[in-house]
mmCIF file of C-alpha atoms in Angstrom:
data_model
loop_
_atom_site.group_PDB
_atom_site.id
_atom_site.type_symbol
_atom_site.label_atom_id
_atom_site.label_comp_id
_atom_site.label_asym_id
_atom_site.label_seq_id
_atom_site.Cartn_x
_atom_site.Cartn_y
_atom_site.Cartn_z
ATOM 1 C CA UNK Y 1 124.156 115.523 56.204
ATOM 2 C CA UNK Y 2 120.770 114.636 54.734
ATOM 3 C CA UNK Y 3 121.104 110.856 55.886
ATOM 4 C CA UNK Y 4 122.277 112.107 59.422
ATOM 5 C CA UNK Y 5 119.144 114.300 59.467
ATOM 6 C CA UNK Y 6 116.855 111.280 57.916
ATOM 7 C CA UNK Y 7 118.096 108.643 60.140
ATOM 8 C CA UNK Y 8 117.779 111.122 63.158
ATOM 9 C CA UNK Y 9 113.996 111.664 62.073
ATOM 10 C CA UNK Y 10 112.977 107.434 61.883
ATOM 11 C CA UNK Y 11 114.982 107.028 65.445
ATOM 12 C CA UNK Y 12 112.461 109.899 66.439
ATOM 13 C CA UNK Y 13 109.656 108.325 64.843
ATOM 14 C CA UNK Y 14 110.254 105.128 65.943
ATOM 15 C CA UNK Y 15 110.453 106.190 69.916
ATOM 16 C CA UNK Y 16 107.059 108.118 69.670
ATOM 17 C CA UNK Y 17 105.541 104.938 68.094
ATOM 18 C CA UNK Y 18 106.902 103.041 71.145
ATOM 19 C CA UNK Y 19 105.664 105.565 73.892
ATOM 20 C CA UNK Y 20 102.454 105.835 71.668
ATOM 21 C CA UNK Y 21 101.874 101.783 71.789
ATOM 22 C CA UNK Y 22 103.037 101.362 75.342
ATOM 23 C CA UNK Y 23 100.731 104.362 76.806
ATOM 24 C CA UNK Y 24 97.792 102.039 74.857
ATOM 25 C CA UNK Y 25 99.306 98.741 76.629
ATOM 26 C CA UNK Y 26 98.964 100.642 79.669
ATOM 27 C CA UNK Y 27 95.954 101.973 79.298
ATOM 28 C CA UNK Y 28 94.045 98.586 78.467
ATOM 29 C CA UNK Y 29 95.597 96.739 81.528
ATOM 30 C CA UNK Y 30 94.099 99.312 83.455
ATOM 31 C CA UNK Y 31 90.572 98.875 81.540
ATOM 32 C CA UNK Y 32 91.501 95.236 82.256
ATOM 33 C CA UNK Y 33 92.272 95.081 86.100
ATOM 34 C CA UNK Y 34 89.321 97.819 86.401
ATOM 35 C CA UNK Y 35 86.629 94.725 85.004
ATOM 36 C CA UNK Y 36 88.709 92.119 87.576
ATOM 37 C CA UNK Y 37 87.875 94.730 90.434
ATOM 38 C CA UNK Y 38 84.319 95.723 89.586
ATOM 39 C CA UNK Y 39 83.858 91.598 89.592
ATOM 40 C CA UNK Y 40 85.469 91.448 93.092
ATOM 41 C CA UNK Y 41 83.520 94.187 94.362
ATOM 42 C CA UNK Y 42 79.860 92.705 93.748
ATOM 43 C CA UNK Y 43 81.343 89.953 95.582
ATOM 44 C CA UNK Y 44 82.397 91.699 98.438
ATOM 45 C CA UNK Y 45 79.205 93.334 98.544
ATOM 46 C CA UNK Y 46 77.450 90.268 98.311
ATOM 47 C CA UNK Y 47 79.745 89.115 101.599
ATOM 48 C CA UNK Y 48 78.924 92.337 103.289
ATOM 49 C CA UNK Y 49 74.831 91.792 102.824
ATOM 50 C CA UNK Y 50 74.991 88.249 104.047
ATOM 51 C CA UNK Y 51 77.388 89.010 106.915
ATOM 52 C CA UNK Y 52 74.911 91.928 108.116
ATOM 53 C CA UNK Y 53 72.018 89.332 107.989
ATOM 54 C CA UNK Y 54 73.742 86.642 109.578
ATOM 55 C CA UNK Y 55 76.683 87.947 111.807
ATOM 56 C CA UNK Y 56 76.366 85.254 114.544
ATOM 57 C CA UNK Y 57 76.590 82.559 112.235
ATOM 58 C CA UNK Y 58 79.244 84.215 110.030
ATOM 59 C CA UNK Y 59 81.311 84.408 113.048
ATOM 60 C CA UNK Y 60 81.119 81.106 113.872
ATOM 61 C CA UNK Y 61 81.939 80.116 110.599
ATOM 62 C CA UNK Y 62 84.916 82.085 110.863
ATOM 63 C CA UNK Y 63 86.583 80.306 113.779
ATOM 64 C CA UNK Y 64 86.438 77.771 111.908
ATOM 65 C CA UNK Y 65 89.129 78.767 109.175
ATOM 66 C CA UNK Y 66 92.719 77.996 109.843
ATOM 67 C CA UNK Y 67 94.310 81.769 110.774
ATOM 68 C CA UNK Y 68 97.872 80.327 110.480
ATOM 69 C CA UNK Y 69 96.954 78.872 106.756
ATOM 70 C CA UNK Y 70 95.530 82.576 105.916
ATOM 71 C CA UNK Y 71 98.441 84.591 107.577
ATOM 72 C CA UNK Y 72 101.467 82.513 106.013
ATOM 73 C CA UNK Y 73 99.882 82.892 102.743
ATOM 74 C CA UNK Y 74 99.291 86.785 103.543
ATOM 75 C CA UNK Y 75 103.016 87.094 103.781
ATOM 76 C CA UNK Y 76 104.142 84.681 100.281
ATOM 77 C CA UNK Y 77 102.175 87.225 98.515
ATOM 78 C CA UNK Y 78 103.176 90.216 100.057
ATOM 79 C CA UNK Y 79 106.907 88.944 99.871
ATOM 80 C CA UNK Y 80 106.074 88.147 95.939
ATOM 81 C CA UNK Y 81 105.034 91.603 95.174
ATOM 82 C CA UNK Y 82 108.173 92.682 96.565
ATOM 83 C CA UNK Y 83 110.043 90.477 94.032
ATOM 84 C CA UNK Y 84 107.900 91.397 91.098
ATOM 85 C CA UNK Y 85 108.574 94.896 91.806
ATOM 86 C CA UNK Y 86 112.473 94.338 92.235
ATOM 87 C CA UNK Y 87 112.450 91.982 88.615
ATOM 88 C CA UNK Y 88 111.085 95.731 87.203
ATOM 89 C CA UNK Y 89 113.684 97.978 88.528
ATOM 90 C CA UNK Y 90 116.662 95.465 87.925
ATOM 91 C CA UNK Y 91 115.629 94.700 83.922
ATOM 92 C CA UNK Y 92 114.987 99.033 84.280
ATOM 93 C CA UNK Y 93 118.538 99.155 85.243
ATOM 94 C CA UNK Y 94 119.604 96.552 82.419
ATOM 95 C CA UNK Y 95 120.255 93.834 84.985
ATOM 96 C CA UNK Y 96 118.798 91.062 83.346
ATOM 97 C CA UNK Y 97 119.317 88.140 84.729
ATOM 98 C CA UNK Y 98 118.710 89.936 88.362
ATOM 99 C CA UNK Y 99 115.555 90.391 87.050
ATOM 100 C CA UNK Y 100 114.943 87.128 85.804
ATOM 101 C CA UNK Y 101 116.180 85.752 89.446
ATOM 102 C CA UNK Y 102 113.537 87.923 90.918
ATOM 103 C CA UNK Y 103 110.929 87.089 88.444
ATOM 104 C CA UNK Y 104 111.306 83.751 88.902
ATOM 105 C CA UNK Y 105 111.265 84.013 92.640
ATOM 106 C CA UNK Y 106 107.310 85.153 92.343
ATOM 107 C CA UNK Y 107 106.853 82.669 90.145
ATOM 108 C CA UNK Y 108 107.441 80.074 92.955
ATOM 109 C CA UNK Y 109 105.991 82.235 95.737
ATOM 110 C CA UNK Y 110 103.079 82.371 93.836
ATOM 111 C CA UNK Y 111 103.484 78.418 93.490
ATOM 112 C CA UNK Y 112 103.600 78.430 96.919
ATOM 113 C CA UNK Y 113 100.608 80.203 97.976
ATOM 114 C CA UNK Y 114 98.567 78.102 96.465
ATOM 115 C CA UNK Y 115 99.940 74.453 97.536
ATOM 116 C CA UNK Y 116 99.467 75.907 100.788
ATOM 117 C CA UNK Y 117 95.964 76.927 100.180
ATOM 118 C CA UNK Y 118 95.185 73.144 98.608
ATOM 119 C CA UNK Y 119 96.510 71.503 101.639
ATOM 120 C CA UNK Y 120 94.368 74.109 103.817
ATOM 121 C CA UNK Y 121 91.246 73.262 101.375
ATOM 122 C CA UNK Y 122 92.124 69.706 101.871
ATOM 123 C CA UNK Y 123 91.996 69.636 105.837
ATOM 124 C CA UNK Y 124 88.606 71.542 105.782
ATOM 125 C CA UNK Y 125 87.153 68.991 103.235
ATOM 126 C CA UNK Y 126 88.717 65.927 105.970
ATOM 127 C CA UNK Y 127 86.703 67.698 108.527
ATOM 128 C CA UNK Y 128 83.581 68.275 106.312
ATOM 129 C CA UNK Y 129 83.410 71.805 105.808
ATOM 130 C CA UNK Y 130 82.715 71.832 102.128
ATOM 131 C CA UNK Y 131 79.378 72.550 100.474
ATOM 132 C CA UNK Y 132 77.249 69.451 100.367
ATOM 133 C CA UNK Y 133 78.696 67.832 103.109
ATOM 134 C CA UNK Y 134 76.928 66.223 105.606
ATOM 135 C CA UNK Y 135 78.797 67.874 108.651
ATOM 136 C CA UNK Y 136 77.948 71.565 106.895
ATOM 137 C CA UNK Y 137 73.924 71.405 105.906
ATOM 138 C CA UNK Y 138 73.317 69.860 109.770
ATOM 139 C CA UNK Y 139 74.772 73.787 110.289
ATOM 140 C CA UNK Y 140 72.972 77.300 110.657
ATOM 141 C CA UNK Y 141 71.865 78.762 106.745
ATOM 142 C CA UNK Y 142 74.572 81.368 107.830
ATOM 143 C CA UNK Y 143 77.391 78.862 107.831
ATOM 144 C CA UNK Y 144 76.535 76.981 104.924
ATOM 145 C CA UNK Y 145 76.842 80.646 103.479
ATOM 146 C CA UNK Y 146 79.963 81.446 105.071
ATOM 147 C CA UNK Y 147 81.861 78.211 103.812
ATOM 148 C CA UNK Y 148 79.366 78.760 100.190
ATOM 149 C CA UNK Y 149 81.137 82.380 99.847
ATOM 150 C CA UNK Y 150 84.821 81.138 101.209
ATOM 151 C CA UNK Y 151 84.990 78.195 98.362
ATOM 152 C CA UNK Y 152 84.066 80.848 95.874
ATOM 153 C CA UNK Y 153 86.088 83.988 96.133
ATOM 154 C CA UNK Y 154 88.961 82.347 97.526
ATOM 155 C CA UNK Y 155 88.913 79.465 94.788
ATOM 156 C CA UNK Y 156 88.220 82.462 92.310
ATOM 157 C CA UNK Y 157 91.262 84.333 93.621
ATOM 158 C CA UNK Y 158 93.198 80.733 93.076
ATOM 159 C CA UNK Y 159 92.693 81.225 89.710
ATOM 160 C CA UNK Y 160 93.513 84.317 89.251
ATOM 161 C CA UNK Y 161 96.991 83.669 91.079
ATOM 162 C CA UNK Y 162 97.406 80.648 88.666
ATOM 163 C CA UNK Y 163 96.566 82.701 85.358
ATOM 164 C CA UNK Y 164 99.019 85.569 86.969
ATOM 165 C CA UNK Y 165 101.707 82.590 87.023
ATOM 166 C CA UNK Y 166 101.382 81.520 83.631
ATOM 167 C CA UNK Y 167 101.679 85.351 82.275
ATOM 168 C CA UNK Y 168 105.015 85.796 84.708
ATOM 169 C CA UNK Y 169 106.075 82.577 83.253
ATOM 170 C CA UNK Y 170 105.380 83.701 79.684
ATOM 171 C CA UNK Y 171 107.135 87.144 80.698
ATOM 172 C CA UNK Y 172 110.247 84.630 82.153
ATOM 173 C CA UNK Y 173 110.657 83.225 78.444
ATOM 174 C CA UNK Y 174 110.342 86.789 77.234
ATOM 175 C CA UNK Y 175 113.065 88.271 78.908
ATOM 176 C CA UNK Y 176 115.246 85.120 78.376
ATOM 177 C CA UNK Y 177 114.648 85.458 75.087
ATOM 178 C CA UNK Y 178 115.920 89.422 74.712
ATOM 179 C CA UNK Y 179 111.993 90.332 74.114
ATOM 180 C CA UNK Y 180 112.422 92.424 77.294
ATOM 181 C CA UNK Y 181 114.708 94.534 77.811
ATOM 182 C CA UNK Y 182 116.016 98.043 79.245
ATOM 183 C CA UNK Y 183 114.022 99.884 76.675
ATOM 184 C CA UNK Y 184 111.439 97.614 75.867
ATOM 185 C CA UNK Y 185 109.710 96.403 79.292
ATOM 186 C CA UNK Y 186 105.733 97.323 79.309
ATOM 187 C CA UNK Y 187 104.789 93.755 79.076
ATOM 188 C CA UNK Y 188 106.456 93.577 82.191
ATOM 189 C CA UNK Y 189 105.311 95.974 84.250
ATOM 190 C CA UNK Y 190 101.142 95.294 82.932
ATOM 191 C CA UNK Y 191 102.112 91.776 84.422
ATOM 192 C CA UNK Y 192 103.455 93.242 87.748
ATOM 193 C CA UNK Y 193 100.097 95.245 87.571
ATOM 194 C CA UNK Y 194 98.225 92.658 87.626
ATOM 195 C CA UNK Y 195 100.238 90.405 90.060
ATOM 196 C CA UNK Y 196 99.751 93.266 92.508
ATOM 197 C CA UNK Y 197 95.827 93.265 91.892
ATOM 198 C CA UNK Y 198 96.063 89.868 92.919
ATOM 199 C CA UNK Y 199 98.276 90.660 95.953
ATOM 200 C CA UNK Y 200 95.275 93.550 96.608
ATOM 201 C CA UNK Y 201 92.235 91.034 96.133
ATOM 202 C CA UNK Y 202 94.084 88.639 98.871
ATOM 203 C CA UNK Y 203 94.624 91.742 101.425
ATOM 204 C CA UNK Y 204 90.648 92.298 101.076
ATOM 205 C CA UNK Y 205 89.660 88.292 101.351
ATOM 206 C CA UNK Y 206 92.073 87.241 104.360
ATOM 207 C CA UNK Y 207 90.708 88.976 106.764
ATOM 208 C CA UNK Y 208 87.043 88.804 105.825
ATOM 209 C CA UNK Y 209 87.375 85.099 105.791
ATOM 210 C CA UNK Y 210 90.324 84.552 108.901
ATOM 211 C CA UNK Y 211 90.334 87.699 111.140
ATOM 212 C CA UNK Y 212 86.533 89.371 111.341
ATOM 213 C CA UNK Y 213 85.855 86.798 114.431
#
């Protein structure tokens, strides 16, 4: 009876050491993402003042960008949050290798989004709107912000999709590896957290850069 009773206190031990560490994973991705957003939002801000000061020229600028580019890549990210959040409830549900399908789907949307925003960079630099061209300082201050501003948060946010892509990947090798599982899947879910702050940043950017004509 005693080594029912002492094996019956470690398993109890051992789960409130496990909620105890994941509440502090949690807690520290939030700590994290809340840094990523507070750099975002000076940004924005920044945006917001120049567009005020120079809202003809700002809307020129923006006729400029390639809507279609913008939207399409609106919906691979929307589409990859979906996925990230069905790779969480199908490992929650012990479906593993759902889970891994579904993981590995945002992996590639997230691959995705980002050839399709080089080969939208890439036409823009053909037709000379990239700072230091030519074509852009014979344009108003206002544009040379515009395009200044666009290279910068959206290249930023590029980065940030490409670091999410090497966490889900590290998260892939994870789970393939039994290091996420049913009961053990916090690293997970911090990594969907942050896919979906990604996701968030790109809702904010598309249509200060593609719609706000």
């Amino acid at each position: 009876m005693s080594d029912i009773a002492g094996t019956m206190e470690k398993t109890e031990s051992h789960a409130e050491h496990l909620h105890r560490d994941e509440k502090s994973a949690k807690m520290g991705m939030w700590l994290f993402l809340l840094t990523e957003l507070l750099l975002f939002t000076g940004l924005f801000l920044m945006y917001s003042v120049y567009r005020y000061l120079n809202t003809a020229d700002f809307h020129r600028a923006g006729l400029e960008t390639h809507t279609l580019f913008g939207t399409v890549n609106t919906m691979v990210l929307l589409t990859s949050s979906l996925t990230m959040v069905l790779s969480i409830a199908a490992i929650q549900r012990g479906r593993k290798w759902l889970s891994v399908g579904f993981l590995s789907s945002t992996i590639l949307l997230g691959l995705a989004f980002l050839v399709i925003k080089l080969f939208e960079w890439s036409l823009e630099i053909n037709e000379g709107l990239f700072p230091g061209s030519q074509v852009l300082l014979s344009k108003p201050n206002g544009e040379i912000l515009f395009f200044g501003l666009y290279y910068t948060m959206t290249g930023l946010h590029g980065l940030h999709v490409l670091a999410g892509m090497i966490v889900l990947i590290f998260m892939l090798v994870f789970m393939l590896r039994d290091k996420i599982t049913k009961d053990d899947y916090i690293k997970l879910e911090n990594a969907g957290l942050y896919w979906h702050l990604v996701d968030i940043i790109w809702i904010f950017l598309f249509p200060l850069f593609y719609l706000i004509n």
